Coordinates of C-alpha atoms in Angstrom, one line a residue:
M1 CA 13.4 18.9 -9.1
F2 CA 11.3 21.7 -10.0
D3 CA 12.2 25.1 -11.1
K4 CA 12.0 27.6 -8.2
N5 CA 10.5 29.9 -10.7
D6 CA 7.4 28.1 -11.7
K7 CA 4.0 29.3 -10.3
R8 CA 2.2 26.2 -11.4
S9 CA 0.0 25.0 -9.4
T10 CA -2.1 21.7 -8.5
S11 CA -5.3 23.8 -9.7
S12 CA -7.9 23.5 -12.4
G13 CA -5.7 26.1 -14.2
D14 CA -3.2 23.1 -14.6
T15 CA -5.5 21.4 -16.7
W16 CA -6.0 23.9 -19.0
N17 CA -2.6 24.5 -19.7
D18 CA -1.0 21.0 -20.4
L19 CA -4.9 21.2 -22.5
S20 CA -3.1 24.4 -24.3
S21 CA 0.2 22.7 -25.6
M22 CA -2.0 19.9 -27.2
S23 CA -2.2 20.8 -31.0
F24 CA -4.0 19.3 -33.6
A25 CA -2.9 18.6 -37.0
E26 CA -4.5 16.8 -39.9
H27 CA -6.6 15.2 -37.5
E28 CA -3.6 13.5 -35.3
F29 CA -2.7 14.0 -32.0
V30 CA 0.6 15.6 -31.5
S31 CA 1.7 14.5 -27.5
P32 CA 4.3 17.8 -26.5
W33 CA 6.8 15.3 -25.1
G34 CA 7.4 14.3 -28.6
D35 CA 6.7 12.5 -31.8
D36 CA 4.4 9.2 -31.9
D37 CA 7.7 6.9 -32.7
E38 CA 9.5 8.1 -29.6
Q39 CA 7.0 6.9 -27.4
H40 CA 7.6 3.6 -28.8
E41 CA 10.5 3.2 -26.5
S42 CA 12.6 -0.4 -25.5
F43 CA 12.0 -2.1 -22.4
L44 CA 15.5 -0.6 -21.7
M45 CA 14.9 3.0 -21.7
T46 CA 10.9 2.4 -20.3
T47 CA 12.9 0.8 -16.9
L48 CA 15.4 3.3 -16.7
N49 CA 12.2 6.6 -17.9
S50 CA 10.5 4.6 -13.9
F51 CA 13.4 5.6 -11.7
K52 CA 12.8 9.6 -13.9
R53 CA 10.5 12.0 -10.2
D54 CA 7.3 11.8 -10.7
P55 CA 6.3 14.6 -13.2
S56 CA 2.8 15.0 -11.1
I57 CA 4.9 15.9 -7.6
T58 CA 5.0 19.7 -6.9
I59 CA 7.7 21.4 -4.3
S60 CA 6.3 23.9 -1.4
R61 CA 8.9 26.1 -1.5
R62 CA 10.6 26.4 1.7
D63 CA 9.2 30.3 3.0
T64 CA 5.4 29.0 3.6
L65 CA 7.5 27.4 7.3
G66 CA 8.1 30.8 8.4
A67 CA 10.3 33.6 7.7
D68 CA 13.2 32.4 9.8
G69 CA 12.6 28.6 8.3
R70 CA 12.6 27.1 11.8
V71 CA 8.6 27.4 12.5
F72 CA 7.3 23.8 12.4
D73 CA 3.7 24.1 9.7
A74 CA 1.8 21.2 11.6
Q75 CA -0.8 21.7 8.6
Q76 CA 1.1 21.4 5.5
A77 CA 2.7 18.5 7.0
A78 CA -0.7 17.2 7.4
R79 CA -1.3 18.1 3.7
A80 CA 2.3 16.5 2.7
T81 CA 1.6 12.8 3.9
A82 CA -1.8 13.3 2.7
E83 CA -1.2 13.6 -1.2
T84 CA 1.6 11.5 -1.1
H85 CA 2.7 10.4 -4.7
L86 CA 3.1 6.1 -2.9
I87 CA 1.1 4.6 -5.7
R88 CA -1.5 2.3 -4.0
K89 CA -1.5 -1.1 -5.3
L90 CA -1.8 -3.1 -2.4
K91 CA -4.7 -5.8 -1.8
G92 CA -6.8 -7.1 0.7
R93 CA -5.5 -10.6 0.1
H94 CA -1.7 -8.6 0.8
L95 CA -2.8 -6.6 3.8
Q96 CA -4.6 -10.2 5.2
M97 CA -1.2 -11.7 4.6
I98 CA 0.7 -9.2 5.8
A99 CA -0.9 -9.0 9.2
F100 CA -1.5 -12.6 9.4
G101 CA 2.0 -13.5 9.2
G102 CA 4.0 -10.2 7.9
S103 CA 6.4 -10.3 11.1
I104 CA 6.6 -13.7 11.9
G105 CA 10.0 -14.4 12.0
T106 CA 13.1 -15.2 14.4
G107 CA 11.3 -13.8 17.4
L108 CA 9.1 -16.8 16.8
F109 CA 11.3 -19.1 15.2
V110 CA 14.8 -19.2 17.3
S111 CA 14.6 -16.7 20.2
S112 CA 11.7 -17.9 21.4
G113 CA 14.2 -21.2 22.6
K114 CA 15.9 -18.1 25.0
S115 CA 12.8 -17.2 26.4
L116 CA 12.1 -20.8 27.2
S117 CA 15.6 -21.0 28.8
V118 CA 15.4 -18.4 30.6
G119 CA 12.1 -17.8 32.6
G120 CA 10.5 -21.6 32.2
P121 CA 7.5 -22.3 30.0
A122 CA 5.2 -20.8 32.2
S123 CA 6.8 -17.7 32.2
L124 CA 6.9 -17.5 27.8
V125 CA 3.3 -18.6 28.0
I126 CA 2.0 -15.9 30.6
A127 CA 4.2 -12.9 28.8
F128 CA 3.1 -13.3 24.8
I129 CA -0.8 -13.9 26.2
L130 CA 0.5 -10.0 27.9
M131 CA 1.8 -9.1 25.2
G132 CA -0.4 -10.0 22.5
I133 CA -3.2 -8.2 24.6
N134 CA -1.0 -5.3 23.9
L135 CA -0.6 -5.9 20.3
Y136 CA -4.4 -6.5 20.2
C137 CA -5.2 -2.9 21.3
T138 CA -2.5 -1.3 20.3
V139 CA -3.0 -2.5 16.3
H140 CA -6.8 -1.4 16.6
A141 CA -6.1 2.0 18.0
L142 CA -3.7 2.2 14.9
G143 CA -6.3 0.8 12.3
E144 CA -9.0 3.1 13.4
M145 CA -6.9 6.7 12.6
A146 CA -5.2 5.0 9.0
V147 CA -8.6 3.3 7.9
A148 CA -10.0 7.3 8.8
F149 CA -6.5 9.0 7.8
P150 CA -4.5 6.5 5.2
V151 CA -1.7 8.9 4.9
S152 CA 1.8 8.2 4.1
G153 CA 4.1 7.9 7.5
S154 CA 1.4 6.1 9.5
F155 CA 2.2 6.2 13.2
S156 CA 5.2 9.0 12.8
A157 CA 2.2 11.4 11.8
F158 CA -0.1 10.6 14.2
S159 CA 2.3 11.3 16.5
T160 CA 3.0 15.0 14.9
R161 CA -0.5 15.6 14.0
F162 CA -2.2 14.5 17.7
L163 CA 0.7 14.6 20.4
D164 CA 3.5 17.0 19.2
P165 CA 5.5 17.1 16.2
A166 CA 8.8 17.3 17.9
W167 CA 7.6 13.7 19.2
G168 CA 6.6 12.8 15.9
F169 CA 9.7 13.6 14.5
A170 CA 11.9 11.5 17.5
M171 CA 9.2 8.2 17.1
G172 CA 9.5 8.8 13.0
W173 CA 13.6 8.5 13.1
N174 CA 13.4 5.7 16.2
Y175 CA 11.8 3.2 13.5
A176 CA 13.7 4.3 11.0
I177 CA 17.0 3.1 12.6
Q178 CA 15.3 0.0 13.9
W179 CA 14.5 -1.1 10.0
L180 CA 17.7 0.8 8.5
V181 CA 19.7 -1.8 11.1
T182 CA 17.4 -5.1 11.0
L183 CA 18.5 -5.4 7.0
P184 CA 22.4 -6.3 8.0
L185 CA 20.8 -8.0 10.8
E186 CA 18.9 -10.4 9.3
T187 CA 20.8 -10.6 6.0
V188 CA 23.5 -11.9 8.9
S189 CA 21.5 -14.2 10.1
A190 CA 20.4 -15.6 6.7
T191 CA 23.8 -16.6 6.6
I192 CA 23.8 -18.4 9.4
V193 CA 20.7 -20.8 8.7
L194 CA 22.5 -21.1 5.9
G195 CA 25.2 -23.0 7.9
Y196 CA 22.7 -26.2 9.4
W197 CA 23.8 -27.4 5.7
D198 CA 27.3 -26.3 5.5
T199 CA 27.1 -25.9 1.9
G200 CA 30.9 -25.1 1.3
V201 CA 30.0 -21.4 0.1
S202 CA 31.5 -18.3 2.0
E203 CA 29.3 -16.0 4.0
P204 CA 30.1 -12.7 1.7
I205 CA 29.0 -14.5 -1.3
W206 CA 25.9 -15.2 0.8
V207 CA 25.2 -11.3 1.9
T208 CA 25.6 -10.1 -1.5
I209 CA 23.1 -12.5 -2.7
F210 CA 20.8 -11.8 -0.1
L211 CA 21.1 -8.3 -0.2
I212 CA 20.7 -8.4 -4.1
L213 CA 17.5 -10.3 -3.6
I214 CA 15.9 -8.7 -0.9
I215 CA 16.7 -5.4 -2.9
G216 CA 14.9 -6.7 -5.5
I217 CA 12.3 -7.0 -4.5
N218 CA 11.7 -3.9 -3.5
L219 CA 12.9 -2.3 -6.2
F220 CA 9.6 -4.0 -7.9
G221 CA 7.3 -1.2 -5.7
V222 CA 4.9 -1.7 -3.6
R223 CA 3.4 -4.6 -5.6
G224 CA 6.6 -6.4 -5.1
Y225 CA 7.0 -6.0 -1.5
G226 CA 2.9 -7.3 -1.2
E227 CA 3.3 -10.4 -3.4
A228 CA 7.0 -11.3 -1.4
E229 CA 4.9 -10.8 1.9
F230 CA 1.6 -13.1 0.4
V231 CA 3.7 -16.3 -0.7
L232 CA 6.3 -16.2 2.0
S233 CA 3.3 -15.8 4.7
I234 CA 0.9 -18.1 3.5
V235 CA 4.6 -20.6 3.4
K236 CA 5.0 -19.4 7.5
V237 CA 1.9 -19.8 8.6
T238 CA 1.2 -23.5 6.9
A239 CA 4.7 -24.0 8.8
V240 CA 3.4 -23.1 12.3
V241 CA 0.1 -24.4 11.5
G242 CA 1.6 -27.8 10.7
F243 CA 4.1 -27.7 13.8
I244 CA 1.2 -27.8 16.1
I245 CA -0.3 -30.4 14.9
L246 CA 2.9 -32.3 14.9
G247 CA 4.0 -31.7 18.4
I248 CA 0.0 -31.8 19.2
I249 CA 0.6 -35.6 17.8
L250 CA 4.0 -35.6 19.9
N251 CA 3.1 -34.9 22.6
I252 CA -0.1 -37.5 23.0
G253 CA 2.2 -40.4 21.9
G254 CA 1.9 -40.5 18.3
G255 CA 6.1 -39.8 17.2
P256 CA 8.5 -43.0 16.4
D257 CA 9.0 -44.4 19.8
G258 CA 5.3 -43.7 21.0
S259 CA 6.2 -42.3 24.5
Y260 CA 3.6 -39.7 25.9
I261 CA 4.7 -36.7 27.1
G262 CA 1.8 -34.7 28.7
A263 CA 2.7 -31.6 31.2
L264 CA 6.3 -33.7 32.2
Y265 CA 8.2 -30.4 31.7
W266 CA 5.5 -28.9 33.1
R267 CA 6.4 -30.8 36.7
D268 CA 10.2 -31.3 36.2
P269 CA 12.3 -29.6 35.9
G270 CA 9.2 -27.3 36.5
S271 CA 6.8 -24.6 35.2
F272 CA 9.4 -20.8 35.9
N273 CA 12.5 -20.6 35.8
N274 CA 14.5 -17.3 37.4
G275 CA 11.2 -16.0 39.7
F276 CA 10.2 -13.1 38.6
K277 CA 13.1 -11.8 37.6
G278 CA 12.8 -14.4 34.9
L279 CA 9.3 -13.2 33.7
C280 CA 10.0 -10.0 33.6
S281 CA 13.2 -10.9 30.6
V282 CA 10.7 -12.9 28.7
F283 CA 8.0 -10.3 29.0
V284 CA 11.4 -8.4 27.0
N285 CA 12.1 -11.1 24.6
A286 CA 8.3 -11.1 23.4
A287 CA 8.2 -7.0 22.5
F288 CA 10.7 -8.5 20.1
A289 CA 8.8 -11.2 18.6
F290 CA 6.5 -9.0 17.7
A291 CA 7.9 -6.0 16.2
G292 CA 6.5 -5.4 13.0
T293 CA 3.2 -6.1 13.9
E294 CA 2.4 -2.8 12.9
L295 CA 3.7 -2.4 8.9
V296 CA -0.4 -3.4 8.5
G297 CA -0.8 0.6 9.1
L298 CA 2.2 1.1 7.1
A299 CA 0.8 -0.2 4.2
A300 CA -2.9 1.8 4.9
A301 CA -1.0 4.4 2.5
E302 CA -0.5 2.1 -0.3
T303 CA -3.9 0.5 -0.4
A304 CA -6.4 0.9 -3.0
N305 CA -9.4 1.2 -1.0
P306 CA -8.1 1.0 2.8
R307 CA -11.8 1.9 4.3
K308 CA -12.3 -1.9 3.0
T309 CA -9.5 -3.5 3.6
L310 CA -7.8 -2.7 6.0
P311 CA -10.2 -3.8 9.2
S312 CA -10.3 -7.0 8.1
A313 CA -6.8 -7.3 8.4
I314 CA -6.5 -5.5 12.1
K315 CA -9.3 -8.2 13.3
Q316 CA -6.3 -11.0 11.9
V317 CA -3.7 -9.9 14.5
F318 CA -6.2 -11.3 17.4
W319 CA -6.3 -15.0 15.7
R320 CA -2.4 -14.3 14.3
V321 CA -2.2 -13.9 18.2
C322 CA -3.6 -16.8 19.8
L323 CA -2.9 -19.5 16.5
F324 CA 0.6 -18.5 15.8
Y325 CA 2.0 -17.0 19.5
V326 CA 0.2 -18.4 21.8
V327 CA -1.0 -21.7 21.8
S328 CA 2.8 -23.2 19.4
L329 CA 4.7 -21.1 22.4
T330 CA 2.6 -23.4 24.9
I331 CA 3.1 -26.8 22.8
I332 CA 6.8 -25.8 22.6
G333 CA 6.3 -25.6 27.0
F334 CA 5.3 -29.3 26.9
L335 CA 8.1 -31.0 24.7
I336 CA 11.1 -29.3 25.4
P337 CA 12.3 -29.0 28.9
F338 CA 14.1 -25.1 30.1
N339 CA 17.0 -26.4 30.7
D340 CA 17.9 -28.7 27.1
Q341 CA 21.0 -27.3 26.9
R342 CA 20.4 -27.0 23.1
L343 CA 18.4 -23.8 23.5
I344 CA 21.2 -21.6 25.1
G345 CA 24.0 -23.4 22.9
G346 CA 23.8 -21.1 19.5
A347 CA 26.2 -19.2 18.4
T348 CA 23.9 -16.3 18.4
S349 CA 20.4 -16.0 19.0
K350 CA 19.5 -16.1 15.6
D351 CA 21.4 -20.0 14.8
T352 CA 18.5 -22.0 14.4
H353 CA 20.7 -25.0 15.7
A354 CA 19.1 -23.0 19.0
S355 CA 15.5 -23.0 17.5
P356 CA 13.0 -24.7 19.8
F357 CA 10.9 -25.6 16.5
V358 CA 14.5 -27.2 15.2
I359 CA 14.8 -28.9 19.2
A360 CA 10.8 -30.6 19.0
I361 CA 11.3 -32.1 15.8
V362 CA 15.8 -34.1 16.2
N363 CA 13.8 -34.8 19.5
A364 CA 11.7 -36.6 17.9
G365 CA 13.2 -38.8 15.7
I366 CA 11.9 -37.1 12.3
S367 CA 14.4 -37.8 9.8
G368 CA 14.7 -34.9 7.2
L369 CA 11.8 -32.6 8.7
D370 CA 14.2 -30.6 10.7
S371 CA 15.9 -29.4 7.0
V372 CA 12.5 -28.5 6.4
M373 CA 11.8 -26.5 9.5
N374 CA 15.2 -24.7 9.1
A375 CA 14.4 -23.5 5.5
V376 CA 10.7 -21.9 7.0
I377 CA 12.6 -20.5 9.5
M378 CA 15.6 -18.7 6.1
L379 CA 12.5 -17.8 4.2
A380 CA 11.2 -16.0 7.9
V381 CA 14.2 -13.7 8.0
L382 CA 14.0 -13.3 4.1
S383 CA 10.4 -11.5 4.6
V384 CA 11.9 -9.5 7.8
G385 CA 14.9 -7.8 5.8
N386 CA 12.4 -7.3 3.0
A387 CA 9.9 -6.2 5.5
A388 CA 12.7 -3.8 7.2
V389 CA 13.2 -2.7 3.1
Y390 CA 9.7 -1.4 3.2
G391 CA 9.8 0.2 6.7
S392 CA 12.4 1.9 6.6
S393 CA 11.8 3.6 3.2
R394 CA 8.6 4.8 4.1
T395 CA 9.1 6.1 6.8
L396 CA 11.8 8.7 5.3
A397 CA 10.2 9.5 2.6
A398 CA 7.3 10.3 4.6
L399 CA 9.4 12.2 7.2
A400 CA 10.8 13.7 4.3
E401 CA 8.0 15.0 3.5
Q402 CA 7.2 16.2 6.8
R403 CA 10.6 18.4 6.4
Q404 CA 11.2 16.5 9.1
A405 CA 14.7 14.8 7.2
P406 CA 17.2 15.6 3.9
R407 CA 14.0 17.0 1.1
V408 CA 16.0 14.3 -1.4
L409 CA 14.4 11.3 1.4
G410 CA 11.4 12.1 0.1
Y411 CA 12.3 11.6 -3.7
I412 CA 9.5 9.4 -5.5
D413 CA 10.0 8.1 -8.9
R414 CA 6.8 7.2 -11.2
Q415 CA 6.5 3.9 -10.4
G416 CA 5.6 5.4 -6.9
R417 CA 9.2 3.8 -5.5
P418 CA 11.2 5.9 -2.2
L419 CA 13.6 5.3 -4.5
V420 CA 16.6 7.6 -2.4
A421 CA 15.6 5.8 0.5
I422 CA 15.1 2.2 -0.9
M423 CA 19.4 3.6 -2.3
I424 CA 19.8 4.0 1.5
A425 CA 18.0 1.0 3.0
L426 CA 20.5 -1.0 1.4
A427 CA 24.1 1.5 1.8
I428 CA 23.7 0.7 5.4
G429 CA 22.7 -3.1 4.4
L430 CA 26.7 -3.5 3.3
L431 CA 27.3 -3.3 7.4
A432 CA 26.3 -6.8 6.8
Y433 CA 30.2 -7.6 5.8
L434 CA 31.0 -6.7 9.4
S435 CA 30.4 -10.5 9.8
V436 CA 33.5 -11.2 8.1
T437 CA 35.3 -9.4 11.1
P438 CA 37.0 -9.9 14.1
Q439 CA 34.6 -8.1 16.1
Q440 CA 31.4 -8.6 14.5
T441 CA 29.7 -10.1 18.1
T442 CA 30.7 -6.5 19.5
A443 CA 29.2 -4.9 16.2
F444 CA 26.4 -6.5 15.7
D445 CA 25.2 -6.7 19.5
W446 CA 25.5 -2.5 19.5
L447 CA 23.4 -2.6 16.4
V448 CA 20.5 -4.4 17.9
A449 CA 20.8 -2.3 20.8
T450 CA 20.4 0.8 18.8
S451 CA 16.7 -0.5 17.6
G452 CA 15.7 -2.6 21.3
L453 CA 12.6 -0.5 22.6
S454 CA 12.0 1.2 19.4
S455 CA 8.7 -1.1 18.7
I456 CA 7.7 -0.1 22.7
F457 CA 7.9 3.7 21.7
T458 CA 6.3 3.4 18.8
W459 CA 3.2 1.5 20.3
G460 CA 3.1 2.6 22.7
S461 CA 3.1 6.3 20.8
I462 CA 0.2 4.8 19.0
C463 CA -1.9 5.0 21.9
L464 CA -1.2 7.7 22.7
A465 CA -1.6 9.5 19.5
H466 CA -5.3 7.3 19.7
I467 CA -6.4 8.8 22.4
R468 CA -5.8 12.4 21.7
F469 CA -7.6 11.8 18.3
R470 CA -10.8 10.3 20.5
K471 CA -10.7 13.8 22.0
A472 CA -10.3 16.0 19.8
W473 CA -12.6 13.9 17.8
I474 CA -15.4 14.1 20.5
R475 CA -14.8 17.9 21.3
Q476 CA -14.7 19.1 17.8
G477 CA -18.1 17.3 17.4
H478 CA -18.2 14.8 15.8
T479 CA -19.5 11.0 16.8
L480 CA -18.3 7.5 16.3
D481 CA -20.6 6.9 13.7
E482 CA -18.3 8.9 11.3
L483 CA -15.7 6.9 11.8
A484 CA -15.3 3.8 9.0
F485 CA -13.3 1.2 11.0
T486 CA -13.8 1.5 15.1
S487 CA -11.1 0.0 18.0
Q488 CA -13.3 -2.2 19.6
P489 CA -10.7 -2.7 23.1
G490 CA -11.8 1.3 21.7
V491 CA -10.1 4.1 24.0
V492 CA -9.7 1.3 27.6
G493 CA -7.9 -0.2 25.0
S494 CA -5.2 2.6 24.3
Y495 CA -5.1 2.9 28.2
I496 CA -4.4 -0.7 28.5
G497 CA -1.3 -0.6 25.7
F498 CA 0.1 2.4 26.8
G499 CA -0.1 1.0 30.4
I500 CA 1.5 -2.1 29.5
N501 CA 4.0 -0.7 27.0
A502 CA 5.1 1.4 30.1
L503 CA 5.7 -1.6 32.4
I504 CA 7.7 -3.0 30.1
L505 CA 10.0 0.5 29.6
I506 CA 10.4 -0.5 33.4
A507 CA 11.1 -4.7 33.8
Q508 CA 13.8 -3.9 30.6
F509 CA 15.7 -1.2 33.0
W510 CA 15.4 -3.4 36.0
T511 CA 16.9 -6.4 33.9
G512 CA 19.3 -4.2 31.8
F513 CA 20.4 -3.3 34.9
A514 CA 20.9 -6.6 37.4
P515 CA 20.1 -9.3 33.8
V516 CA 20.1 -13.0 35.1
G517 CA 23.1 -14.1 36.6
Y518 CA 24.2 -11.0 36.9
Q519 CA 26.5 -11.4 39.8
D520 CA 29.0 -14.0 38.0
N521 CA 29.9 -10.9 35.2
T522 CA 32.1 -8.0 35.8
T523 CA 30.5 -4.8 36.8
L524 CA 31.9 -3.3 32.8
E525 CA 30.0 -6.3 31.3
N526 CA 27.0 -5.1 33.4
V527 CA 27.5 -1.6 32.6
G528 CA 27.7 -2.4 29.1
S529 CA 24.8 -5.1 28.9
F530 CA 23.0 -2.3 30.8
F531 CA 23.5 0.3 27.9
Q532 CA 23.0 -2.1 25.3
A533 CA 19.3 -3.0 27.1
Y534 CA 18.3 0.7 27.2
M535 CA 20.1 2.1 24.2
T536 CA 17.2 2.8 22.7
V537 CA 16.0 5.9 25.4
P538 CA 19.4 8.4 25.2
I539 CA 18.9 7.8 21.1
V540 CA 15.0 9.3 21.3
L541 CA 15.6 12.1 23.6
A542 CA 19.1 13.0 21.4
C543 CA 15.9 13.7 18.7
Y544 CA 13.7 14.9 20.7
V545 CA 14.7 18.0 22.6
P546 CA 17.1 19.4 19.7
Y547 CA 14.4 19.1 17.0
K548 CA 12.0 21.0 20.5
I549 CA 14.0 23.5 21.0
W550 CA 15.0 24.2 17.5
K551 CA 11.5 24.4 16.2
R552 CA 9.9 25.8 19.3
T553 CA 7.2 23.1 18.6
R554 CA 4.3 22.7 21.0
I555 CA 2.2 19.8 22.1
M556 CA -1.0 19.6 19.5
R557 CA -4.4 21.4 21.5
I558 CA -7.3 19.4 20.8
E559 CA -9.2 22.3 19.4
D560 CA -5.8 23.3 16.4
M561 CA -5.8 19.4 15.3
D562 CA -6.7 18.8 11.8
L563 CA -9.4 16.2 11.5
T564 CA -10.0 16.6 8.2
T565 CA -6.8 16.0 5.8
G566 CA -6.4 12.7 4.7
M567 CA -9.7 11.9 4.1
R568 CA -9.6 10.1 1.3
E569 CA -14.2 9.6 0.7
L570 CA -15.9 13.0 0.5
N571 CA -19.1 11.5 0.9
L572 CA -18.0 8.5 3.5
L573 CA -21.3 9.7 5.9
E574 CA -23.4 8.7 3.0
L575 CA -21.4 5.4 2.1
L576 CA -21.9 4.1 5.7
A577 CA -25.3 4.3 5.9
E578 CA -25.8 1.8 3.0
E579 CA -23.0 -0.2 3.9
R580 CA -24.3 -0.4 7.1
K581 CA -28.5 -0.6 6.1
E582 CA -27.0 -3.5 3.9
Q583 CA -25.0 -5.1 6.8
A584 CA -28.3 -5.7 9.1
E585 CA -30.0 -7.6 6.3
W586 CA -26.8 -9.8 7.4
P587 CA -27.5 -13.6 8.7
R588 CA -26.5 -13.8 12.4
W589 CA -24.0 -15.8 12.0
K590 CA -22.3 -13.4 8.7
R591 CA -22.3 -11.0 11.4
W592 CA -20.6 -12.8 13.8
Y593 CA -18.0 -13.3 11.6
K594 CA -17.3 -10.0 10.4
R595 CA -17.0 -8.7 13.5
L596 CA -14.3 -11.5 14.3
C597 CA -12.5 -11.8 11.2

């Protein structure tokens, strides 16, 4: 921490003060930090010193927020997220793979089996197409804002900036809680996946190994996260593409038994199950499968050149939705009937014995390949756990920078790691050891409940923030030509995305209040089911209402929105003019390729 009496600022005077501390003797440079011999530190000392606070970080005085400390300074918050000390080491290939396969996990590989059993193959495809449209609109809206303002905190910061600081506070903590509880859940999921092989190793040992592995990756900084996601995403993408090819072959009679399946299971037992309520139930489960898609926007603050790399990564979402979700799940519906008892026979929603991908391979009688797919699922679980630490730590650090969380969470070391926030994620990850207690099922059901609808609130807020941003951009005299990247579906897409997210909340209320088969449950079971389905709502309100009353925040006026802080290129218009002139000379095929990819 800096001394509160230190009057230095980040102005050019700092440079002169630093230069004045240098002395020259016999034409040798003498460092103000010690002798030359002391600079040749050991690897151990270098590593330990890397955990110290970044010496360039300055701490603003508390009285900048008002005499009583209760006035929220929106300009100071925007400036803090724009001047983040996170290191920009993510490259284009990292963003490409984070967008393409980063959040592919148990939602697709395992939980889709429950969706198939509840709603049938037609409901499965329809729900994922509608959710894909939602995510296409939402991520493009996020991309437009993130390219213009690549600030830390991303969507929670945009809610503070373009909606209401109190809502930004609620969305930031909502998102942080979502990922904080995801780490212990995914850690336990990884141990359940390993149970497929009966390793004989006790569960707590695997929990310890996975926690150390996930935290170790994140201690390598954003580059470690990026490289890990790059490799793991390649594995997941390869596995899904391979399964699609295999599924087509099996469906047309290319399996070991040579039987043709075609659309048999769409006729018997049928395309739909449990009617419209079954479709709504699948709709909610599809939202869980797409959770984490927005991480590509959160990574913008740590990207070397988001104006160049982020638009291409955003466009990949369309292909990911079409290929990995819609196509693969359509094939699943052709290969497995929805009344297959194995789809609902798993011990938990993460049990890979209930994975439709594994079941389809077992049905085909291809020995050994089910273990390969199970290994892919385990890597997918680790990938989501890795993303959980990244997402929660960066969001907590951004909240601290905006003075919406304890300031210690904003501790960023010399390697650009939000160290305290990472340690908080590790501490919450220790809840994974609840898996060895008799109350493990109850405990984890409520952990899941705390984050059940978090993504829906996040996506809806992104769409609404984009609508408000566009209004402010036009009202303050700007044109869309001044934006480096614009959402392909535009403001209309944001309205569509916001509407779909609102419908999901309504569907979740209905299916939570009266779930499929609720007549067979006791009243207590139905009440518990409802609160688990809608627990996120009181959590969001508990964050929003007290903060709004205490800080006396107001909805941001269009005329008062800050549309300059956080832009990296000061000569953006000149750069865009040059790039567009160059793009006009591209052949037609290249222009279409860049538009789509």
